């Protein structure tokens, strides 16, 4: 057995003493010294590994694991609650932002709903109404105003292209399209109550929600149209029908 093979076998098994190992030990003093050094190292390793284990070590480990898990549960619950609170705050903030006027005015929920519904009607029916000119008379307008218990006390001051009733959200409305100074203006009169006049500006259109007693008048026009001025003018000639 050569020296390399001898050392390999002694390192893999320091206690091995077959005939080949014994012959190598007797023939070479350095081999004998190497075997003694490896045996001593093996003893030190065994001593280092031989550590007394406390009787309550298992209980301590279980206790520490339970404490860590409990702490994680607390942290997880706290995190979930914090995220829930943050989500609630964000949701509430979103609702508040949703009520902000598209200009610089706060829009109340009722006015915001009226404005959105009016814009939806305008865009949905624009193609259908664009080519119509029914040349509606003031008398026809007041007939359509009857369900809302209001009427125009004077001749309607603008040329009316279109007049009808329509579904308006959860309510109904008188739907009219007339000539403004810039372009066509759409007017809705609905029984939904609004407590104050509010202007809005969205998707290239401008509008106003104006209270008329217990009803509301909504005007939607093109950019540059002074819908607030028109609303003021019409409000002065709209009176209760009775």
Tab-separated table of C-alpha atoms in Angstrom:
chain	number	residue	atom	x	y	z
A	1	UNK	CA	0.000	0.000	0.000
A	2	UNK	CA	1.457	3.344	-0.995
A	3	UNK	CA	1.454	6.339	1.360
A	4	UNK	CA	-1.386	8.166	-0.407
A	5	UNK	CA	-3.741	5.198	-0.180
A	6	UNK	CA	-2.766	4.666	3.458
A	7	UNK	CA	-3.631	8.242	4.411
A	8	UNK	CA	-6.905	8.101	2.499
A	9	UNK	CA	-8.073	5.027	4.377
A	10	UNK	CA	-6.929	6.342	7.786
A	11	UNK	CA	-8.744	9.654	7.258
A	12	UNK	CA	-11.940	7.886	6.186
A	13	UNK	CA	-11.753	5.449	9.127
A	14	UNK	CA	-9.124	6.275	11.817
A	15	UNK	CA	-9.774	2.973	13.634
A	16	UNK	CA	-9.301	0.736	10.607
A	17	UNK	CA	-6.559	-1.879	11.224
A	18	UNK	CA	-6.644	-4.480	8.483
A	19	UNK	CA	-3.482	-6.288	7.412
A	20	UNK	CA	-2.516	-3.760	4.775
A	21	UNK	CA	-2.850	-0.944	7.317
A	22	UNK	CA	-0.796	-2.837	9.893
A	23	UNK	CA	1.949	-3.520	7.341
A	24	UNK	CA	2.050	0.178	6.385
A	25	UNK	CA	2.306	1.183	10.047
A	26	UNK	CA	5.184	-1.188	10.717
A	27	UNK	CA	7.084	-0.322	7.586
A	28	UNK	CA	6.945	3.500	7.905
A	29	UNK	CA	7.272	5.557	11.072
A	30	UNK	CA	5.658	8.586	9.454
A	31	UNK	CA	2.603	6.496	8.704
A	32	UNK	CA	2.386	5.513	12.347
A	33	UNK	CA	2.662	9.122	13.466
A	34	UNK	CA	-0.018	10.203	10.940
A	35	UNK	CA	-2.368	7.491	12.194
A	36	UNK	CA	-1.829	8.626	15.821
A	37	UNK	CA	-2.531	12.265	14.890
A	38	UNK	CA	-5.744	11.318	13.074
A	39	UNK	CA	-6.870	9.166	16.009
A	40	UNK	CA	-6.284	12.055	18.427
A	41	UNK	CA	-8.221	14.440	16.206
A	42	UNK	CA	-11.084	11.963	16.029
A	43	UNK	CA	-11.203	11.812	19.843
A	44	UNK	CA	-11.318	15.619	20.119
A	45	UNK	CA	-14.160	15.782	17.630
A	46	UNK	CA	-16.062	13.128	19.575
A	47	UNK	CA	-15.547	15.053	22.829
A	48	UNK	CA	-16.698	18.282	21.231
A	49	UNK	CA	-19.856	16.584	20.034
A	50	UNK	CA	-20.530	15.040	23.416
A	51	UNK	CA	-22.479	17.907	25.048
A	52	UNK	CA	-24.858	17.333	27.936
A	53	UNK	CA	-28.442	18.237	26.978
A	54	UNK	CA	-30.627	19.866	29.685
A	55	UNK	CA	-33.618	17.772	30.673
A	56	UNK	CA	-36.046	20.623	29.832
A	57	UNK	CA	-34.496	21.468	26.460
A	58	UNK	CA	-37.454	20.072	24.501
A	59	UNK	CA	-39.903	22.133	26.593
A	60	UNK	CA	-37.826	25.260	26.056
A	61	UNK	CA	-37.780	24.725	22.287
A	62	UNK	CA	-41.540	24.200	22.197
A	63	UNK	CA	-42.100	27.294	24.354
A	64	UNK	CA	-39.891	29.438	22.122
A	65	UNK	CA	-41.647	28.188	18.989
A	66	UNK	CA	-45.044	28.935	20.532
A	67	UNK	CA	-43.906	32.424	21.539
A	68	UNK	CA	-42.578	33.124	18.060
A	69	UNK	CA	-45.776	31.853	16.444
A	70	UNK	CA	-47.880	33.900	18.853
A	71	UNK	CA	-45.804	36.976	18.125
A	72	UNK	CA	-46.180	36.373	14.398
A	73	UNK	CA	-49.931	36.015	14.822
A	74	UNK	CA	-50.072	39.310	16.711
A	75	UNK	CA	-47.971	40.991	14.053
A	76	UNK	CA	-50.055	39.453	11.290
A	77	UNK	CA	-53.303	40.526	12.947
A	78	UNK	CA	-51.952	44.010	13.515
A	79	UNK	CA	-50.797	44.198	9.911
A	80	UNK	CA	-54.177	43.016	8.639
A	81	UNK	CA	-55.966	45.528	10.826
A	82	UNK	CA	-53.637	48.301	9.718
A	83	UNK	CA	-54.186	47.391	6.071
A	84	UNK	CA	-57.937	47.239	6.646
A	85	UNK	CA	-57.898	50.687	8.217
A	86	UNK	CA	-55.729	52.019	5.396
A	87	UNK	CA	-58.066	50.481	2.828
A	88	UNK	CA	-61.069	52.030	4.568
A	89	UNK	CA	-59.376	55.417	4.624
A	90	UNK	CA	-58.438	55.077	0.948
A	91	UNK	CA	-61.980	53.986	0.068
A	92	UNK	CA	-63.460	56.921	1.979
A	93	UNK	CA	-60.985	59.282	0.331
A	94	UNK	CA	-61.987	57.851	-3.036
A	95	UNK	CA	-65.618	58.508	-2.294
A	96	UNK	CA	-64.835	62.054	-1.259
A	97	UNK	CA	-62.767	62.617	-4.384
A	98	UNK	CA	-65.634	61.228	-6.414
A	99	UNK	CA	-67.827	63.995	-5.054
A	100	UNK	CA	-65.442	66.778	-6.069
A	101	UNK	CA	-66.705	68.957	-8.868
A	102	UNK	CA	-64.814	68.736	-12.119
A	103	UNK	CA	-64.124	72.445	-11.631
A	104	UNK	CA	-63.273	73.951	-8.251
A	105	UNK	CA	-66.602	73.344	-6.511
A	106	UNK	CA	-67.602	70.469	-4.236
A	107	UNK	CA	-70.415	68.507	-5.856
A	108	UNK	CA	-72.874	66.902	-3.451
A	109	UNK	CA	-73.879	63.269	-4.187
A	110	UNK	CA	-77.259	64.255	-5.664
A	111	UNK	CA	-75.758	66.866	-7.979
A	112	UNK	CA	-72.912	64.547	-9.020
A	113	UNK	CA	-75.417	61.825	-9.900
A	114	UNK	CA	-77.555	64.245	-11.879
A	115	UNK	CA	-74.525	65.557	-13.770
A	116	UNK	CA	-73.263	62.051	-14.608
A	117	UNK	CA	-76.702	60.888	-15.737
A	118	UNK	CA	-77.151	63.986	-17.913
A	119	UNK	CA	-73.752	63.538	-19.562
A	120	UNK	CA	-74.473	59.863	-20.230
A	121	UNK	CA	-77.718	60.815	-22.000
A	122	UNK	CA	-76.038	63.523	-24.061
A	123	UNK	CA	-73.277	61.237	-25.347
A	124	UNK	CA	-75.540	58.215	-25.861
A	125	UNK	CA	-78.201	60.128	-27.849
A	126	UNK	CA	-76.033	62.693	-29.617
A	127	UNK	CA	-75.928	60.845	-32.944
A	128	UNK	CA	-79.676	60.195	-32.919
A	129	UNK	CA	-80.693	63.760	-32.031
A	130	UNK	CA	-78.063	65.622	-34.044
A	131	UNK	CA	-80.036	65.687	-37.302
A	132	UNK	CA	-83.463	66.375	-35.782
A	133	UNK	CA	-85.337	69.676	-35.862
A	134	UNK	CA	-88.870	69.241	-34.580
A	135	UNK	CA	-89.388	73.009	-34.286
A	136	UNK	CA	-91.023	72.549	-30.907
A	137	UNK	CA	-93.446	75.212	-29.676
A	138	UNK	CA	-93.686	76.675	-26.163
A	139	UNK	CA	-97.094	75.038	-25.776
A	140	UNK	CA	-95.586	71.604	-26.464
A	141	UNK	CA	-92.869	72.295	-23.914
A	142	UNK	CA	-95.391	73.073	-21.180
A	143	UNK	CA	-97.299	69.877	-21.979
A	144	UNK	CA	-94.118	67.908	-21.379
A	145	UNK	CA	-93.507	69.896	-18.160
A	146	UNK	CA	-96.922	68.923	-16.716
A	147	UNK	CA	-95.758	65.761	-14.843
A	148	UNK	CA	-93.270	67.898	-12.959
A	149	UNK	CA	-95.897	70.500	-11.933
A	150	UNK	CA	-93.986	73.391	-13.535
A	151	UNK	CA	-94.402	75.500	-16.675
A	152	UNK	CA	-92.760	78.316	-18.611
A	153	UNK	CA	-94.658	81.527	-18.068
A	154	UNK	CA	-93.183	83.103	-21.201
A	155	UNK	CA	-92.306	81.965	-24.680
A	156	UNK	CA	-89.262	79.761	-24.607
A	157	UNK	CA	-86.407	82.069	-25.687
A	158	UNK	CA	-84.432	79.542	-27.779
A	159	UNK	CA	-85.120	77.467	-30.861
A	160	UNK	CA	-85.981	73.924	-29.744
A	161	UNK	CA	-84.820	71.015	-31.909
A	162	UNK	CA	-86.020	68.086	-29.819
A	163	UNK	CA	-88.464	67.438	-26.962
A	164	UNK	CA	-89.460	64.238	-25.169
A	165	UNK	CA	-89.633	62.397	-21.847
A	166	UNK	CA	-86.877	59.961	-20.870
A	167	UNK	CA	-85.756	57.701	-18.086
A	168	UNK	CA	-83.281	59.567	-15.915
A	169	UNK	CA	-81.488	57.286	-13.500
A	170	UNK	CA	-84.107	56.083	-11.001
A	171	UNK	CA	-86.453	58.889	-12.036
A	172	UNK	CA	-87.859	60.443	-15.213
A	173	UNK	CA	-87.111	63.716	-16.933
A	174	UNK	CA	-88.213	66.087	-19.627
A	175	UNK	CA	-85.499	65.996	-22.272
A	176	UNK	CA	-85.046	69.012	-24.551
A	177	UNK	CA	-82.361	70.124	-27.009
A	178	UNK	CA	-82.235	73.761	-28.069
A	179	UNK	CA	-79.901	76.220	-29.773
A	180	UNK	CA	-77.403	77.992	-27.523
A	181	UNK	CA	-74.903	80.669	-28.411
A	182	UNK	CA	-72.038	78.227	-29.110
A	183	UNK	CA	-73.886	75.069	-30.089
A	184	UNK	CA	-76.735	72.819	-29.058
A	185	UNK	CA	-77.671	72.772	-25.394
A	186	UNK	CA	-79.397	69.803	-23.748
A	187	UNK	CA	-81.843	70.465	-20.940
A	188	UNK	CA	-83.305	67.989	-18.433
A	189	UNK	CA	-86.013	68.724	-15.856
A	190	UNK	CA	-86.393	65.962	-13.252
A	191	UNK	CA	-88.146	65.555	-9.922
A	192	UNK	CA	-84.851	64.704	-8.188
A	193	UNK	CA	-84.143	67.382	-5.569
A	194	UNK	CA	-80.920	69.416	-5.495
A	195	UNK	CA	-80.278	71.985	-2.795
A	196	UNK	CA	-77.993	74.400	-4.647
A	197	UNK	CA	-76.677	75.294	-8.085
A	198	UNK	CA	-73.490	73.507	-9.088
A	199	UNK	CA	-71.424	73.764	-12.267
A	200	UNK	CA	-69.409	70.942	-13.827
A	201	UNK	CA	-66.889	70.547	-16.621
A	202	UNK	CA	-66.109	67.103	-18.022
A	203	UNK	CA	-65.269	65.300	-21.255
A	204	UNK	CA	-65.292	68.474	-23.297
A	205	UNK	CA	-68.724	69.514	-22.048
A	206	UNK	CA	-69.842	72.097	-19.505
A	207	UNK	CA	-72.985	71.981	-17.439
A	208	UNK	CA	-74.952	73.197	-14.490
A	209	UNK	CA	-77.371	71.615	-12.033
A	210	UNK	CA	-79.903	74.213	-10.860
A	211	UNK	CA	-82.628	73.659	-8.251
A	212	UNK	CA	-86.189	74.661	-9.145
A	213	UNK	CA	-88.281	74.151	-6.046
A	214	UNK	CA	-88.349	70.397	-5.437
A	215	UNK	CA	-87.161	69.638	-8.963
A	216	UNK	CA	-83.864	70.108	-10.770
A	217	UNK	CA	-82.890	71.578	-14.114
A	218	UNK	CA	-79.704	70.282	-15.706
A	219	UNK	CA	-78.116	71.995	-18.696
A	220	UNK	CA	-75.257	70.518	-20.746
A	221	UNK	CA	-73.493	72.450	-23.496
A	222	UNK	CA	-70.283	72.599	-25.477
A	223	UNK	CA	-67.139	74.244	-24.177
A	224	UNK	CA	-67.548	78.013	-24.161
A	225	UNK	CA	-71.307	77.885	-23.683
A	226	UNK	CA	-72.423	80.059	-20.743
A	227	UNK	CA	-74.788	77.475	-19.284
A	228	UNK	CA	-74.971	79.303	-15.937
A	229	UNK	CA	-76.337	82.393	-17.705
A	230	UNK	CA	-78.908	80.286	-19.562
A	231	UNK	CA	-79.932	78.556	-16.325
A	232	UNK	CA	-80.451	81.907	-14.630
A	233	UNK	CA	-82.541	83.181	-17.547
A	234	UNK	CA	-84.748	80.071	-17.690
A	235	UNK	CA	-85.172	79.845	-13.916
A	236	UNK	CA	-86.855	83.258	-13.960
A	237	UNK	CA	-89.621	82.073	-16.303
A	238	UNK	CA	-90.237	78.614	-14.796
A	239	UNK	CA	-93.060	78.678	-12.242
A	240	UNK	CA	-95.282	76.130	-10.500
A	241	UNK	CA	-98.100	75.014	-12.793
A	242	UNK	CA	-100.806	75.356	-10.124
